[in-house]
Tab-separated table of C-alpha atoms in Angstrom:
chain	number	residue	atom	x	y	z
A	1	MET	CA	-26.646	78.793	-90.217
A	2	ALA	CA	-28.890	75.759	-90.793
A	3	LEU	CA	-27.582	72.435	-89.517
A	4	ASP	CA	-28.630	69.304	-91.380
A	5	VAL	CA	-29.914	66.757	-88.890
A	6	TYR	CA	-28.799	63.654	-90.763
A	7	THR	CA	-25.335	65.030	-91.442
A	8	LEU	CA	-25.047	65.554	-87.680
A	9	PHE	CA	-26.251	61.974	-87.130
A	10	ILE	CA	-23.406	60.664	-89.311
A	11	CYS	CA	-20.832	62.872	-87.564
A	12	GLU	CA	-22.075	61.801	-84.147
A	13	LEU	CA	-21.975	58.119	-85.086
A	14	TYR	CA	-18.391	58.507	-86.291
A	15	VAL	CA	-17.337	60.309	-83.109
A	16	LEU	CA	-19.109	57.841	-80.808
A	17	GLY	CA	-17.648	54.867	-82.649
A	18	PHE	CA	-14.150	56.283	-82.233
A	19	LEU	CA	-14.748	57.084	-78.557
A	20	SER	CA	-16.079	53.591	-77.882
A	21	ILE	CA	-12.876	52.083	-79.312
A	22	ILE	CA	-10.760	54.403	-77.160
A	23	MET	CA	-12.724	53.522	-74.015
A	24	ILE	CA	-12.624	49.767	-74.632
A	25	PHE	CA	-8.836	49.885	-74.985
A	26	ALA	CA	-8.561	52.203	-71.961
A	27	TRP	CA	-10.768	49.847	-69.943
A	28	SER	CA	-8.654	46.791	-70.789
A	29	GLY	CA	-5.411	48.728	-70.326
A	30	ALA	CA	-6.507	49.887	-66.864
A	31	GLN	CA	-6.990	46.287	-65.699
A	32	TYR	CA	-10.727	46.440	-66.380
A	33	ASP	CA	-11.435	49.455	-64.203
A	34	ARG	CA	-15.198	49.500	-63.620
A	35	VAL	CA	-15.437	53.272	-64.038
A	36	LEU	CA	-14.070	53.009	-67.559
A	37	GLY	CA	-16.138	49.899	-68.212
A	38	PHE	CA	-19.418	51.648	-67.393
A	39	THR	CA	-18.316	54.638	-69.470
A	40	ALA	CA	-17.621	52.389	-72.464
A	41	MET	CA	-21.067	50.793	-72.134
A	42	ALA	CA	-22.657	54.255	-71.940
A	43	ILE	CA	-20.968	55.306	-75.184
A	44	VAL	CA	-22.015	52.101	-76.961
A	45	ALA	CA	-25.629	52.575	-75.779
A	46	THR	CA	-25.554	56.190	-76.955
A	47	MET	CA	-24.168	55.149	-80.336
A	48	ALA	CA	-26.943	52.571	-80.744
A	49	SER	CA	-29.588	55.170	-79.846
A	50	VAL	CA	-28.160	57.635	-82.398
A	51	TRP	CA	-28.254	54.970	-85.112
A	52	LEU	CA	-31.870	54.178	-84.253
A	53	GLY	CA	-32.670	57.893	-84.263
A	54	SER	CA	-31.425	58.180	-87.817
A	55	LEU	CA	-34.186	55.763	-88.921
A	56	ARG	CA	-36.816	58.477	-88.492
A	57	GLY	CA	-36.155	59.620	-92.049
A	58	HIS	CA	-37.344	56.206	-93.279
A	59	GLY	CA	-40.727	56.536	-91.587
A	60	HIS	CA	-39.918	54.451	-88.507
A	61	LEU	CA	-41.159	55.713	-85.154
A	62	PHE	CA	-41.045	52.839	-82.675
A	63	LEU	CA	-37.290	52.157	-82.896
A	64	PRO	CA	-36.074	55.759	-82.524
A	65	VAL	CA	-38.742	56.927	-80.061
A	66	ALA	CA	-39.229	53.895	-77.807
A	67	VAL	CA	-36.036	51.844	-78.130
A	68	GLY	CA	-33.616	54.685	-78.961
A	69	ASN	CA	-34.613	56.906	-76.037
A	70	THR	CA	-34.649	53.936	-73.687
A	71	LEU	CA	-31.028	53.336	-74.674
A	72	VAL	CA	-30.266	57.012	-73.987
A	73	MET	CA	-31.598	56.605	-70.450
A	74	LEU	CA	-29.584	53.416	-70.051
A	75	ALA	CA	-26.499	55.387	-71.124
A	76	TYR	CA	-27.199	57.984	-68.437
A	77	GLY	CA	-27.571	55.112	-65.983
A	78	MET	CA	-24.176	53.739	-67.010
A	79	TRP	CA	-22.573	57.166	-66.451
A	80	LEU	CA	-24.260	57.325	-63.053
A	81	ASN	CA	-22.809	53.911	-62.231
A	82	ALA	CA	-19.369	55.112	-63.320
A	83	PHE	CA	-19.601	58.109	-60.990
A	84	ARG	CA	-20.978	55.974	-58.133
A	85	VAL	CA	-18.111	53.485	-58.442
A	86	PHE	CA	-15.633	56.361	-58.632
A	87	ALA	CA	-17.111	57.717	-55.381
A	88	GLY	CA	-16.683	54.304	-53.726
A	89	LEU	CA	-20.365	53.293	-53.865
A	90	ARG	CA	-22.107	50.269	-55.328
A	91	PRO	CA	-23.980	50.711	-58.616
A	92	GLY	CA	-27.378	49.801	-57.120
A	93	PHE	CA	-30.563	49.870	-59.243
A	94	SER	CA	-31.321	53.600	-59.509
A	95	TRP	CA	-29.633	53.710	-62.913
A	96	LEU	CA	-32.531	51.674	-64.385
A	97	PHE	CA	-35.239	54.145	-63.341
A	98	GLY	CA	-35.110	56.413	-66.397
A	99	ALA	CA	-35.086	53.564	-68.930
A	100	LEU	CA	-37.951	51.726	-67.219
A	101	LEU	CA	-40.014	54.887	-66.905
A	102	TRP	CA	-39.543	55.787	-70.587
A	103	ALA	CA	-40.420	52.255	-71.722
A	104	LEU	CA	-43.531	52.313	-69.549
A	105	LEU	CA	-44.699	55.708	-70.819
A	106	CYS	CA	-44.288	54.583	-74.438
A	107	CYS	CA	-47.046	52.053	-73.776
A	108	PHE	CA	-49.534	54.941	-73.630
A	109	PRO	CA	-50.528	56.360	-77.054
A	110	SER	CA	-51.171	59.824	-75.604
A	111	PHE	CA	-47.503	59.998	-74.692
A	112	TYR	CA	-46.067	57.979	-77.567
A	113	HIS	CA	-47.591	60.191	-80.284
A	114	SER	CA	-47.084	63.525	-78.493
A	115	MET	CA	-43.754	65.172	-79.212
A	116	PRO	CA	-44.209	67.959	-76.586
A	117	LYS	CA	-44.807	65.344	-73.864
A	118	ARG	CA	-41.836	63.281	-74.994
A	119	ILE	CA	-39.573	66.353	-74.977
A	120	MET	CA	-40.768	67.379	-71.507
A	121	VAL	CA	-40.218	63.919	-69.973
A	122	SER	CA	-36.889	63.489	-71.761
A	123	CYS	CA	-35.647	66.834	-70.403
A	124	LEU	CA	-36.818	66.025	-66.873
A	125	LEU	CA	-35.036	62.662	-66.925
A	126	CYS	CA	-31.841	64.171	-68.352
A	127	ILE	CA	-31.947	66.892	-65.695
A	128	SER	CA	-32.475	64.292	-62.937
A	129	TYR	CA	-29.545	62.183	-64.106
A	130	THR	CA	-27.299	65.227	-64.490
A	131	VAL	CA	-28.114	66.431	-60.963
A	132	ALA	CA	-27.302	62.927	-59.684
A	133	LEU	CA	-23.974	63.019	-61.549
A	134	ILE	CA	-23.142	66.400	-60.002
A	135	MET	CA	-23.945	65.034	-56.538
A	136	MET	CA	-21.780	61.946	-57.091
A	137	LEU	CA	-18.952	64.135	-58.363
A	138	THR	CA	-19.187	66.270	-55.222
A	139	ARG	CA	-18.757	63.135	-53.096
A	140	SER	CA	-15.460	62.511	-54.902
A	141	ARG	CA	-14.151	66.036	-54.308
A	142	ALA	CA	-11.417	64.871	-51.927
A	143	CYS	CA	-9.619	62.797	-54.579
A	144	LEU	CA	-10.011	65.306	-57.437
A	145	GLN	CA	-7.743	68.323	-57.199
A	146	ILE	CA	-7.517	69.246	-60.890
A	147	THR	CA	-10.409	67.695	-62.809
A	148	PHE	CA	-13.206	68.489	-60.344
A	149	TRP	CA	-14.089	71.950	-61.644
A	150	PRO	CA	-13.870	71.131	-65.380
A	151	ALA	CA	-16.182	68.166	-64.748
A	152	GLN	CA	-18.604	70.322	-62.755
A	153	LEU	CA	-18.590	72.989	-65.466
A	154	LEU	CA	-19.384	70.405	-68.149
A	155	LEU	CA	-22.257	68.904	-66.152
A	156	CYS	CA	-23.672	72.323	-65.244
A	157	PHE	CA	-23.646	73.378	-68.901
A	158	HIS	CA	-25.455	70.142	-69.826
A	159	LEU	CA	-27.981	70.807	-67.063
A	160	PHE	CA	-28.538	74.390	-68.266
A	161	PHE	CA	-29.040	73.197	-71.856
A	162	HIS	CA	-31.833	70.796	-70.898
A	163	LEU	CA	-33.449	73.374	-68.640
A	164	SER	CA	-33.461	75.764	-71.604
A	165	ARG	CA	-34.816	73.101	-73.930
A	166	MET	CA	-37.608	72.269	-71.514
A	167	CYS	CA	-38.605	75.945	-71.501
A	168	PHE	CA	-38.225	76.777	-75.198
A	169	ASP	CA	-38.617	73.542	-77.179
A	170	SER	CA	-42.309	72.672	-77.228
A	171	GLY	CA	-41.976	70.538	-80.369
A	172	ALA	CA	-45.230	71.947	-81.620
A	173	HIS	CA	-43.761	73.610	-84.723
A	174	GLY	CA	-41.595	70.766	-85.923
A	175	HIS	CA	-42.116	69.010	-89.241
A	176	GLY	CA	-42.499	65.247	-89.387
A	177	THR	CA	-40.896	63.572	-86.415
A	178	ASP	CA	-38.151	66.111	-85.768
A	179	SER	CA	-38.258	68.994	-83.345
A	180	PRO	CA	-36.809	72.345	-84.491
A	181	PHE	CA	-34.390	71.892	-81.567
A	182	SER	CA	-33.123	68.550	-82.922
A	183	SER	CA	-29.962	69.922	-84.549
A	184	TYR	CA	-28.904	71.624	-81.350
A	185	VAL	CA	-29.710	68.533	-79.285
A	186	ILE	CA	-27.498	66.343	-81.499
A	187	LEU	CA	-24.683	68.890	-81.489
A	188	GLU	CA	-24.807	69.410	-77.718
A	189	SER	CA	-25.059	65.686	-76.996
A	190	THR	CA	-22.024	65.013	-79.195
A	191	LEU	CA	-19.964	67.643	-77.429
A	192	PHE	CA	-21.220	66.432	-74.048
A	193	VAL	CA	-20.271	62.804	-74.698
A	194	ILE	CA	-16.821	63.838	-75.967
A	195	GLY	CA	-16.267	66.131	-72.991
A	196	LEU	CA	-17.553	63.637	-70.424
A	197	THR	CA	-15.502	60.768	-71.867
A	198	PHE	CA	-12.219	62.624	-71.703
A	199	THR	CA	-13.144	64.122	-68.332
A	200	ILE	CA	-13.705	60.635	-66.895
A	201	LEU	CA	-10.393	59.493	-68.371
A	202	ALA	CA	-8.704	62.487	-66.718
A	203	MET	CA	-10.480	61.769	-63.408
A	204	VAL	CA	-9.351	58.137	-63.390
A	205	ASN	CA	-5.811	59.181	-64.310
A	206	GLU	CA	-5.726	61.784	-61.529
A	207	ARG	CA	-7.061	59.284	-59.005
A	208	THR	CA	-4.373	56.789	-60.044
A	209	GLN	CA	-1.629	59.399	-59.684
A	210	ILE	CA	-2.904	60.375	-56.239
A	211	ARG	CA	-2.998	56.716	-55.184
A	212	TYR	CA	0.577	56.178	-56.351
A	213	LYS	CA	1.675	59.330	-54.559
A	214	GLN	CA	-0.102	58.265	-51.379
A	215	ALA	CA	1.421	54.787	-51.646
A	216	SER	CA	4.896	56.318	-51.936
A	217	LEU	CA	4.272	58.183	-48.677
A	218	ARG	CA	2.903	55.208	-46.736
A	219	ASP	CA	4.690	52.386	-44.975
A	220	PRO	CA	3.628	49.173	-46.777
A	221	LEU	CA	3.318	47.109	-43.585
A	222	THR	CA	1.632	49.451	-41.119
A	223	SER	CA	0.020	51.934	-43.579
A	224	VAL	CA	1.184	54.867	-41.444
A	225	TRP	CA	3.218	57.674	-43.012
A	226	ASN	CA	6.844	56.912	-43.874
A	227	ARG	CA	10.005	58.973	-43.382
A	228	ARG	CA	9.515	60.830	-46.681
A	229	ALA	CA	6.028	61.943	-45.666
A	230	LEU	CA	7.233	63.058	-42.237
A	231	PHE	CA	9.917	65.315	-43.662
A	232	ALA	CA	7.543	66.546	-46.367
A	233	GLN	CA	5.119	67.711	-43.663
A	234	ALA	CA	7.867	69.231	-41.548
A	235	GLY	CA	8.170	72.394	-43.648
A	236	LEU	CA	4.449	73.124	-43.334
A	237	ALA	CA	4.538	72.396	-39.611
A	238	GLU	CA	7.441	74.813	-39.090
A	239	LYS	CA	5.495	77.602	-40.825
A	240	LYS	CA	2.339	76.905	-38.808
A	241	SER	CA	4.372	76.829	-35.605
A	242	ALA	CA	5.784	80.276	-36.371
A	243	GLN	CA	2.353	81.648	-37.287
A	244	LYS	CA	0.644	80.283	-34.168
A	245	GLN	CA	3.598	81.170	-31.901
A	246	GLN	CA	3.470	77.647	-30.485
A	247	PRO	CA	6.344	75.189	-30.110
A	248	LEU	CA	6.949	72.380	-32.563
A	249	VAL	CA	7.082	68.991	-30.856
A	250	ALA	CA	9.002	65.982	-32.169
A	251	LEU	CA	8.482	62.516	-30.702
A	252	VAL	CA	10.619	59.453	-31.368
A	253	PHE	CA	9.447	55.959	-30.331
A	254	ASP	CA	11.482	52.739	-30.204
A	255	LEU	CA	10.052	49.340	-29.260
A	256	ASP	CA	12.244	47.809	-26.583
A	257	HIS	CA	14.121	44.559	-27.340
A	258	PHE	CA	12.226	44.141	-30.582
A	259	LYS	CA	14.875	41.840	-32.077
A	260	SER	CA	14.315	39.361	-29.253
A	261	ILE	CA	10.565	39.402	-30.045
A	262	ASN	CA	11.336	38.471	-33.654
A	263	ASP	CA	13.787	35.776	-32.564
A	264	ARG	CA	11.420	34.257	-30.030
A	265	TYR	CA	8.035	34.519	-31.760
A	266	GLY	CA	8.947	34.896	-35.430
A	267	HIS	CA	8.761	37.813	-37.838
A	268	ASN	CA	5.020	37.417	-38.406
A	269	GLN	CA	4.357	38.007	-34.729
A	270	GLY	CA	6.891	40.827	-34.779
A	271	ASP	CA	4.844	42.464	-37.519
A	272	ARG	CA	1.749	41.937	-35.378
A	273	VAL	CA	3.414	43.892	-32.567
A	274	LEU	CA	4.318	46.739	-34.954
A	275	LEU	CA	0.720	46.927	-36.183
A	276	ASP	CA	-0.576	46.905	-32.624
A	277	PHE	CA	1.720	49.754	-31.601
A	278	CYS	CA	0.614	51.809	-34.597
A	279	ARG	CA	-3.007	51.243	-33.587
A	280	VAL	CA	-2.265	52.395	-30.029
A	281	ALA	CA	-0.320	55.457	-31.127
A	282	GLU	CA	-2.827	56.579	-33.779
A	283	ASN	CA	-5.721	56.247	-31.318
A	284	VAL	CA	-3.965	58.500	-28.813
A	285	LEU	CA	-2.216	61.085	-30.975
A	286	PRO	CA	-4.311	64.033	-32.241
A	287	ALA	CA	-5.636	63.979	-35.809
A	288	GLU	CA	-3.366	66.868	-36.866
A	289	CYS	CA	-0.285	64.927	-35.745
A	290	THR	CA	1.935	63.316	-38.409
A	291	PHE	CA	2.791	59.825	-37.163
A	292	SER	CA	5.266	57.844	-39.245
A	293	ARG	CA	7.494	54.803	-39.295
A	294	LEU	CA	11.155	55.688	-39.664
A	295	GLY	CA	12.213	52.085	-40.205
A	296	GLY	CA	12.323	48.800	-38.322
A	297	GLU	CA	10.835	49.282	-34.863
A	298	GLU	CA	11.419	53.055	-34.768
A	299	PHE	CA	8.605	55.579	-35.204
A	300	ALA	CA	8.282	59.347	-35.012
A	301	ALA	CA	5.550	61.939	-34.654
A	302	LEU	CA	5.339	65.662	-35.236
A	303	PHE	CA	2.720	68.152	-34.100
A	304	ILE	CA	2.264	71.713	-32.870
A	305	GLY	CA	1.469	72.008	-29.164
A	306	ASP	CA	2.842	72.438	-25.696
A	307	VAL	CA	5.266	70.159	-23.903
A	308	ALA	CA	2.774	69.212	-21.190
A	309	LYS	CA	0.410	67.845	-23.831
A	310	ALA	CA	3.245	65.864	-25.425
A	311	GLN	CA	4.181	64.361	-22.062
A	312	SER	CA	0.591	63.330	-21.370
A	313	LEU	CA	0.155	61.739	-24.808
A	314	CYS	CA	3.438	59.842	-24.604
A	315	GLU	CA	2.699	58.534	-21.128
A	316	GLU	CA	-0.698	57.276	-22.317
A	317	ILE	CA	0.926	55.533	-25.293
A	318	ARG	CA	3.589	53.978	-23.054
A	319	LEU	CA	1.031	52.597	-20.610
A	320	LEU	CA	-1.326	51.313	-23.311
A	321	ALA	CA	1.560	49.542	-25.078
A	322	MET	CA	2.458	47.771	-21.828
A	323	VAL	CA	-1.048	46.344	-21.333
A	324	SER	CA	-1.901	45.727	-24.998
A	325	ARG	CA	-0.291	42.257	-25.265
A	326	PRO	CA	-1.215	41.314	-28.874
A	327	ASP	CA	-1.403	37.514	-29.091
A	328	ASN	CA	-0.092	37.476	-25.475
A	329	ILE	CA	3.195	39.081	-26.535
A	330	GLU	CA	4.454	41.650	-24.044
A	331	TYR	CA	6.283	44.693	-25.370
A	332	THR	CA	7.248	48.139	-24.142
A	333	VAL	CA	8.306	51.377	-25.771
A	334	SER	CA	10.906	54.034	-25.023
A	335	ILE	CA	10.116	57.589	-26.067
A	336	GLY	CA	12.156	60.719	-26.650
A	337	ILE	CA	10.561	64.176	-26.743
A	338	ALA	CA	11.964	67.456	-28.041
A	339	ALA	CA	10.177	70.765	-28.388
A	340	GLY	CA	11.070	74.319	-29.311
A	341	ARG	CA	10.008	77.414	-31.217
A	342	THR	CA	13.351	78.453	-32.638
A	343	HIS	CA	14.555	75.025	-33.735
A	344	SER	CA	14.134	73.469	-37.148
A	345	PHE	CA	12.506	70.077	-37.454
A	346	SER	CA	15.860	68.438	-38.222
A	347	SER	CA	17.418	69.816	-35.046
A	348	LEU	CA	14.368	68.760	-33.031
A	349	MET	CA	14.657	65.235	-34.418
A	350	MET	CA	18.312	65.121	-33.356
A	351	MET	CA	17.347	66.302	-29.876
A	352	ALA	CA	14.510	63.743	-29.683
A	353	ASP	CA	16.949	61.021	-30.753
A	354	LYS	CA	19.306	61.999	-27.909
A	355	ALA	CA	16.400	61.876	-25.497
A	356	LEU	CA	15.452	58.427	-26.823
A	357	TYR	CA	18.995	57.126	-26.389
A	358	ALA	CA	18.937	58.421	-22.817
A	359	ALA	CA	15.627	56.617	-22.180
A	360	LYS	CA	17.100	53.351	-23.447
A	361	ALA	CA	20.322	53.855	-21.486
A	362	ASN	CA	18.370	54.558	-18.293
A	363	GLY	CA	16.457	51.276	-18.374
A	364	ARG	CA	13.959	51.486	-21.295
A	365	ASN	CA	10.154	51.664	-21.016
A	366	ARG	CA	10.399	55.317	-20.091
A	367	ILE	CA	10.127	58.843	-21.486
A	368	GLU	CA	12.904	61.429	-21.691
A	369	LEU	CA	12.418	65.075	-22.595
A	370	MET	CA	15.017	67.305	-24.183
A	371	THR	CA	14.091	70.817	-23.111
A	372	SER	CA	15.508	73.647	-25.147
A	373	ALA	CA	16.487	77.187	-24.417
A	374	PRO	CA	17.686	79.679	-27.053
A	375	GLN	CA	21.292	78.451	-26.786
A	376	THR	CA	21.208	75.318	-24.601
A	377	ALA	CA	19.442	72.018	-24.283
A	378	THR	CA	18.983	69.951	-21.123
A	379	LEU	CA	17.695	66.453	-20.522
A	380	GLU	CA	14.913	65.699	-18.094
A	381	SER	CA	13.674	62.281	-17.005
A	382	LEU	CA	9.892	62.132	-17.003
A	383	SER	CA	8.842	58.637	-16.107
A	384	VAL	CA	10.082	55.225	-15.198
């Protein structure tokens, strides 16, 4: 089936115009998110290049070949900026390379009037930008659970298309200023822009949802996990404990006489003490440990390991807290430990709480361990 080039131009202009309106509203609605802003600029640049490309039928060559293709490379640069910002990087200047190179090459008549050379350079630049987009997308893999593979599939298909065009579209048999591949290029570019636009919208939406979910699991003051996150991780930890045949360890921390610190130094300094303790604890506890704030001055931690390791970690935290002295404010911590293979996390937390109460009753600034047997639990004093 023959595809009329200028009918495709009109269809593409209509689609790009509609997409640009969608992206401008999405950009403003997302509080001027830079990812969406760069995407909107890329669509506008693409739309302008398509309009200039349609002027070939009127005998123009400079506008569609020189200016239009320069705008195409600028559009690729805008998409690269969008992906760089999404990955947490600065836009930089690499996005200008393709546009500057094309504009420079158009100054040479041997390139400007040679369709095969223009097709070859255009394909190489498109391939380079697409590879860069794939690399930037890979950097963002951690925050894309759903949209990563659809985005990769779209970019890989676009890459394969331009590789095929570079091999099969010499431009030598075209009539006038159009290559016999032109219809397929317009059709593929239209589908690519549509797919990439909605993929970027989905990526930004997924990132926002993940951020909201992470925020709901973090303590707003200290940025450590909150109670909800701790109990959400408990089920996974129980399964891993059973699989590894290692005990599950629950730790409960309580800053001693914290109310008197607030009364004496003020709540701002009290918050400073909480932040300092979180820094101490997170530096000591292993990376696989879930450390969270239960509320107020009480914290908890959960990990899979042996009791001896838990005792060593807690003693290090206790000693470091004593000598930390943020803003010359002295504070200490009492710690309760509970461990067991046959106990649920909830029962371990109850046992750790009892151990903590014993530590506070026995003078504070100490560690108490609740050791468990299949049917009994005993309390052991570990340090003073």
